[in-house]
Amino acid sequence: MTEILRIREAADYVRQHLGTADICIVLGSGLGDYDEALTNVRALSYSDIPHFPVSTVPGHAGKLLCGDLHGKRVMMMSGRFHVYEGHDLRDITRPTRVMALLGVKVLILTNAAGAVNTGFYPGDLMLISDHINLCGKNPLTGPNLDEFGPRFPDMSNVYDKELRNLAQRVAAKENILLREGVYTMFAGPCYETPAEVRMARILGGDAVGMSTVPEATVAVHSGMKVLGISCMTNMAAGILDQPLSHEEVMETGARVRDKFRKMLDGIVTDLTL
Ligand code: HPA
């Protein structure tokens, strides 16, 4: 079966069971329960959607939800797919293609990341201004899906400038410190070495993480606008004299939950589509 047929089958299934939406929010570590904010909600397990991969990470439930949020129709992906799980980038980004076919105009990507910028602190939120792809792969490799976008897409405004301005306005209104910086993607699953973190900093990175870049790339190729927000769950490896752990990442994620939710509430409320 060709990729476009897989995407269409998945999109038809989602449309039939959940309807459509204008906004999709991908919930990263720590934001997993933001789906509670949806009303008139309908949900599907990823395992029920044709051609969706199945998430294997603890804390990533693997559900697609659709409902109302502050007067908008919103899909939420609770659980995402990562390169380190062994998925192909085309599989990881198929849900993003499905969102494009369903008419989603704005994709909001959230994640947990390690702070590379030594001026940041664990618990800070960072608006992604741009990214560096160091995962060694690109989700657009292979035959171009002409239905979605061109072979050589422009990447000079991946994280939409107007949406970033909107996020900064919301942060100011809510009195939330919102950093802004470059997200550097490594494939994982191991955390980076201190040398890799120094390299990321020299290259211009402010944060390191293991997601987001594939979805953002495919969203731009599909003509969607993208907003990305990272939660700095820890200082990246080698900055502090202590090892990194998944528990620390989850704990900080839980601590900033309310701040992160406020940001998303404000952004969805103020978004004009
Ligand atoms: N590195 C990569 N991914 C991460 C980190 C990190 O330090 N923290 C949370 N996700």
CSV table of C-alpha atoms and ligand atoms in Angstrom, one decimal:
chain,number,residue,atom,x,y,z
A,1,MET,CA,0.0,0.0,0.0
A,2,THR,CA,1.3,3.5,-0.8
A,3,GLU,CA,1.9,6.0,1.9
A,4,ILE,CA,-0.8,8.4,0.7
A,5,LEU,CA,-3.4,5.6,0.9
A,6,ARG,CA,-2.3,4.8,4.5
A,7,ILE,CA,-2.6,8.5,5.4
A,8,ARG,CA,-6.1,8.7,3.8
A,9,GLU,CA,-7.4,5.6,5.5
A,10,ALA,CA,-6.2,6.8,8.9
A,11,ALA,CA,-7.7,10.3,8.2
A,12,ASP,CA,-11.1,8.8,7.1
A,13,TYR,CA,-11.2,6.7,10.3
A,14,VAL,CA,-10.5,9.7,12.5
A,15,ARG,CA,-12.9,11.9,10.7
A,16,GLN,CA,-15.7,9.3,11.1
A,17,HIS,CA,-15.1,8.7,14.8
A,18,LEU,CA,-13.9,12.1,16.1
A,19,GLY,CA,-14.8,14.7,13.4
A,20,THR,CA,-12.3,17.4,12.4
A,21,ALA,CA,-10.5,20.3,14.2
A,22,ASP,CA,-8.6,23.5,13.5
A,23,ILE,CA,-5.9,23.1,16.1
A,24,CYS,CA,-3.9,20.0,17.1
A,25,ILE,CA,-1.8,20.0,20.3
A,26,VAL,CA,0.8,17.3,20.9
A,27,LEU,CA,1.1,16.7,24.6
A,28,GLY,CA,4.7,16.1,25.7
A,29,SER,CA,5.9,14.6,29.0
A,30,GLY,CA,4.3,16.4,31.9
A,31,LEU,CA,1.4,17.7,29.9
A,32,GLY,CA,-0.2,14.3,29.5
A,33,ASP,CA,-3.4,15.2,31.4
A,34,TYR,CA,-4.2,18.5,29.6
A,35,ASP,CA,-6.8,16.5,27.7
A,36,GLU,CA,-9.0,17.0,30.8
A,37,ALA,CA,-9.5,20.6,29.6
A,38,LEU,CA,-11.5,19.4,26.5
A,39,THR,CA,-15.3,19.3,26.6
A,40,ASN,CA,-17.6,17.3,24.4
A,41,VAL,CA,-14.7,15.0,24.0
A,42,ARG,CA,-14.4,11.9,21.9
A,43,ALA,CA,-11.3,9.7,22.0
A,44,LEU,CA,-9.6,6.9,20.1
A,45,SER,CA,-6.7,4.7,21.1
A,46,TYR,CA,-3.9,4.9,18.7
A,47,SER,CA,-4.1,1.1,18.4
A,48,ASP,CA,-7.6,1.5,16.9
A,49,ILE,CA,-6.5,3.9,14.1
A,50,PRO,CA,-5.4,2.2,10.9
A,51,HIS,CA,-1.6,2.7,10.2
A,52,PHE,CA,-0.9,4.6,13.5
A,53,PRO,CA,2.2,3.4,15.2
A,54,VAL,CA,1.8,2.4,18.9
A,55,SER,CA,3.7,4.4,21.6
A,56,THR,CA,5.9,2.4,23.9
A,57,VAL,CA,7.0,5.1,26.4
A,58,PRO,CA,5.7,5.1,30.0
A,59,GLY,CA,3.7,8.3,30.6
A,60,HIS,CA,2.7,8.6,26.9
A,61,ALA,CA,-0.8,7.1,26.9
A,62,GLY,CA,-1.4,6.8,23.2
A,63,LYS,CA,-4.8,8.4,22.6
A,64,LEU,CA,-6.1,10.9,20.1
A,65,LEU,CA,-8.8,13.1,21.5
A,66,CYS,CA,-11.1,15.7,19.9
A,67,GLY,CA,-13.3,18.3,21.6
A,68,ASP,CA,-14.0,21.9,22.4
A,69,LEU,CA,-11.4,24.1,24.1
A,70,HIS,CA,-12.1,27.8,24.7
A,71,GLY,CA,-14.4,28.0,21.7
A,72,LYS,CA,-12.2,26.1,19.3
A,73,ARG,CA,-12.3,22.6,17.9
A,74,VAL,CA,-9.1,21.0,19.1
A,75,MET,CA,-7.4,17.6,18.7
A,76,MET,CA,-5.0,16.4,21.2
A,77,MET,CA,-2.4,13.7,20.8
A,78,SER,CA,-1.7,12.3,24.2
A,79,GLY,CA,1.4,10.3,23.5
A,80,ARG,CA,3.8,10.7,20.6
A,81,PHE,CA,6.2,8.5,18.7
A,82,HIS,CA,10.0,8.8,18.9
A,83,VAL,CA,12.9,7.7,16.7
A,84,TYR,CA,14.4,5.9,19.7
A,85,GLU,CA,11.4,3.5,19.9
A,86,GLY,CA,12.6,2.1,16.6
A,87,HIS,CA,9.9,3.8,14.5
A,88,ASP,CA,10.7,5.0,11.0
A,89,LEU,CA,10.3,8.8,10.7
A,90,ARG,CA,7.6,8.3,8.1
A,91,ASP,CA,5.6,6.4,10.7
A,92,ILE,CA,6.3,8.9,13.4
A,93,THR,CA,5.0,11.7,11.3
A,94,ARG,CA,2.0,10.0,9.7
A,95,PRO,CA,-0.3,11.4,12.4
A,96,THR,CA,0.9,14.9,11.4
A,97,ARG,CA,-0.1,14.2,7.8
A,98,VAL,CA,-3.5,12.9,9.0
A,99,MET,CA,-4.0,16.2,10.9
A,100,ALA,CA,-3.2,18.1,7.6
A,101,LEU,CA,-5.8,16.1,5.8
A,102,LEU,CA,-8.4,16.7,8.5
A,103,GLY,CA,-7.9,20.5,8.0
A,104,VAL,CA,-5.9,21.3,11.1
A,105,LYS,CA,-4.3,24.7,10.5
A,106,VAL,CA,-2.2,25.1,13.6
A,107,LEU,CA,0.0,22.4,15.2
A,108,ILE,CA,1.2,23.1,18.7
A,109,LEU,CA,4.1,20.9,19.7
A,110,THR,CA,5.1,20.6,23.3
A,111,ASN,CA,8.0,18.6,24.8
A,112,ALA,CA,10.4,18.1,27.7
A,113,ALA,CA,13.9,19.2,27.0
A,114,GLY,CA,17.3,19.6,28.7
A,115,ALA,CA,18.5,23.2,29.0
A,116,VAL,CA,21.8,23.8,27.1
A,117,ASN,CA,21.7,27.5,27.7
A,118,THR,CA,23.3,28.0,31.1
A,119,GLY,CA,21.1,31.1,31.7
A,120,PHE,CA,18.0,28.8,31.8
A,121,TYR,CA,16.7,27.0,34.9
A,122,PRO,CA,14.8,23.7,35.3
A,123,GLY,CA,11.1,24.4,35.1
A,124,ASP,CA,11.5,27.3,32.6
A,125,LEU,CA,9.4,27.2,29.5
A,126,MET,CA,11.1,27.9,26.1
A,127,LEU,CA,9.3,29.0,23.0
A,128,ILE,CA,11.1,27.3,20.1
A,129,SER,CA,12.4,29.9,17.7
A,130,ASP,CA,14.1,27.4,15.3
A,131,HIS,CA,15.6,23.9,15.4
A,132,ILE,CA,18.7,22.0,14.5
A,133,ASN,CA,18.2,18.4,13.4
A,134,LEU,CA,20.9,16.2,14.7
A,135,CYS,CA,18.9,13.0,14.7
A,136,GLY,CA,20.6,11.8,11.5
A,137,LYS,CA,17.3,11.4,9.6
A,138,ASN,CA,14.8,13.5,7.8
A,139,PRO,CA,11.1,12.6,7.6
A,140,LEU,CA,10.8,13.9,4.0
A,141,THR,CA,13.3,11.4,2.7
A,142,GLY,CA,11.8,9.2,0.0
A,143,PRO,CA,9.3,9.9,-2.7
A,144,ASN,CA,7.8,13.4,-2.2
A,145,LEU,CA,4.1,13.5,-1.3
A,146,ASP,CA,3.2,16.1,-3.9
A,147,GLU,CA,-0.4,16.3,-2.5
A,148,PHE,CA,1.0,17.9,0.6
A,149,GLY,CA,3.9,20.1,-0.5
A,150,PRO,CA,7.0,20.6,-2.6
A,151,ARG,CA,10.2,18.5,-2.8
A,152,PHE,CA,12.4,21.2,-1.4
A,153,PRO,CA,10.3,23.0,1.2
A,154,ASP,CA,11.4,26.4,2.7
A,155,MET,CA,12.3,26.1,6.3
A,156,SER,CA,13.0,29.8,7.1
A,157,ASN,CA,9.8,30.2,9.3
A,158,VAL,CA,9.2,26.7,10.8
A,159,TYR,CA,8.0,28.1,14.1
A,160,ASP,CA,5.5,30.7,12.8
A,161,LYS,CA,6.6,34.3,13.8
A,162,GLU,CA,3.0,35.5,14.4
A,163,LEU,CA,2.2,32.5,16.6
A,164,ARG,CA,5.4,33.2,18.6
A,165,ASN,CA,4.4,36.8,19.1
A,166,LEU,CA,1.0,35.6,20.3
A,167,ALA,CA,2.7,33.2,22.8
A,168,GLN,CA,4.8,36.0,24.1
A,169,ARG,CA,1.8,38.2,24.6
A,170,VAL,CA,0.0,35.4,26.5
A,171,ALA,CA,3.1,34.9,28.7
A,172,ALA,CA,3.3,38.6,29.5
A,173,LYS,CA,-0.4,38.7,30.3
A,174,GLU,CA,-0.1,35.7,32.6
A,175,ASN,CA,3.1,36.8,34.1
A,176,ILE,CA,5.0,33.7,32.9
A,177,LEU,CA,8.7,33.9,32.1
A,178,LEU,CA,8.9,32.5,28.5
A,179,ARG,CA,12.4,31.9,27.2
A,180,GLU,CA,13.0,31.7,23.5
A,181,GLY,CA,15.6,29.6,21.8
A,182,VAL,CA,16.8,26.9,19.4
A,183,TYR,CA,15.8,23.3,20.0
A,184,THR,CA,18.4,20.7,19.1
A,185,MET,CA,17.2,17.2,18.3
A,186,PHE,CA,19.2,14.1,19.1
A,187,ALA,CA,17.9,10.6,18.4
A,188,GLY,CA,18.2,9.3,22.0
A,189,PRO,CA,17.3,7.2,23.9
A,190,CYS,CA,20.4,7.9,25.9
A,191,TYR,CA,20.7,11.4,27.2
A,192,GLU,CA,23.6,13.4,25.5
A,193,THR,CA,27.1,13.3,26.7
A,194,PRO,CA,28.6,16.5,28.1
A,195,ALA,CA,30.7,16.8,24.9
A,196,GLU,CA,27.5,16.6,22.8
A,197,VAL,CA,25.8,19.2,24.9
A,198,ARG,CA,28.9,21.5,24.5
A,199,MET,CA,28.7,20.9,20.7
A,200,ALA,CA,24.9,21.7,20.7
A,201,ARG,CA,25.7,25.0,22.5
A,202,ILE,CA,28.5,25.9,20.1
A,203,LEU,CA,26.1,25.2,17.2
A,204,GLY,CA,23.6,27.6,18.6
A,205,GLY,CA,21.3,25.3,20.5
A,206,ASP,CA,19.5,26.4,23.7
A,207,ALA,CA,17.9,23.1,24.5
A,208,VAL,CA,18.2,19.4,23.6
A,209,GLY,CA,15.5,16.8,23.2
A,210,MET,CA,14.4,13.7,21.3
A,211,SER,CA,11.2,14.7,19.5
A,212,THR,CA,9.3,17.6,17.8
A,213,VAL,CA,11.7,18.2,14.8
A,214,PRO,CA,10.1,15.4,12.6
A,215,GLU,CA,6.5,16.6,13.3
A,216,ALA,CA,7.5,20.3,12.8
A,217,THR,CA,9.2,19.4,9.5
A,218,VAL,CA,6.3,17.5,8.1
A,219,ALA,CA,3.8,20.1,9.3
A,220,VAL,CA,5.6,22.8,7.4
A,221,HIS,CA,5.8,20.7,4.4
A,222,SER,CA,2.0,20.1,4.7
A,223,GLY,CA,1.3,23.9,4.9
A,224,MET,CA,0.4,24.0,8.6
A,225,LYS,CA,1.5,26.7,11.0
A,226,VAL,CA,3.6,25.4,13.9
A,227,LEU,CA,4.2,26.6,17.5
A,228,GLY,CA,6.6,24.7,19.7
A,229,ILE,CA,7.1,25.0,23.5
A,230,SER,CA,9.7,23.1,25.5
A,231,CYS,CA,9.7,22.6,29.2
A,232,MET,CA,13.2,22.6,30.5
A,233,THR,CA,12.9,19.6,32.8
A,234,ASN,CA,16.7,19.5,33.6
A,235,MET,CA,20.0,21.2,32.9
A,236,ALA,CA,21.5,19.2,30.0
A,237,ALA,CA,24.3,16.7,30.8
A,238,GLY,CA,27.5,18.0,32.2
A,239,ILE,CA,26.2,21.4,33.2
A,240,LEU,CA,25.6,20.3,36.8
A,241,ASP,CA,27.7,17.8,38.7
A,242,GLN,CA,24.9,15.2,38.8
A,243,PRO,CA,23.5,12.5,36.6
A,244,LEU,CA,20.3,12.8,34.6
A,245,SER,CA,17.3,10.6,35.1
A,246,HIS,CA,13.9,10.1,33.6
A,247,GLU,CA,12.4,10.6,37.1
A,248,GLU,CA,13.8,14.1,37.3
A,249,VAL,CA,12.3,14.8,33.8
A,250,MET,CA,8.9,13.6,34.9
A,251,GLU,CA,9.0,15.4,38.3
A,252,THR,CA,9.9,18.8,36.8
A,253,GLY,CA,7.2,18.2,34.1
A,254,ALA,CA,4.6,17.7,36.9
A,255,ARG,CA,5.9,20.8,38.8
A,256,VAL,CA,5.3,23.2,35.8
A,257,ARG,CA,2.0,21.7,34.8
A,258,ASP,CA,-0.1,24.6,35.8
A,259,LYS,CA,2.1,27.2,34.1
A,260,PHE,CA,2.2,25.1,30.9
A,261,ARG,CA,-1.6,24.7,31.0
A,262,LYS,CA,-2.1,28.5,31.4
A,263,MET,CA,0.1,29.1,28.4
A,264,LEU,CA,-1.9,26.7,26.2
A,265,ASP,CA,-5.2,28.0,27.5
A,266,GLY,CA,-4.2,31.6,26.6
A,267,ILE,CA,-2.8,30.6,23.2
A,268,VAL,CA,-5.9,28.7,22.2
A,269,THR,CA,-8.2,31.4,23.5
A,270,ASP,CA,-6.4,34.2,21.6
A,271,LEU,CA,-5.7,32.4,18.4
A,272,THR,CA,-7.4,33.7,15.3
A,273,LEU,CA,-7.8,31.1,12.7
B,1,HPA,N1,18.1,15.5,26.7
B,1,HPA,C1,17.3,15.0,25.8
B,1,HPA,N2,16.0,14.9,25.9
B,1,HPA,C2,15.5,15.3,27.1
B,1,HPA,C3,16.3,15.9,28.1
B,1,HPA,C4,17.7,16.0,27.9
B,1,HPA,O1,18.5,16.5,28.7
B,1,HPA,N3,15.4,16.2,29.1
B,1,HPA,C5,14.2,15.9,28.7
B,1,HPA,N4,14.2,15.3,27.5
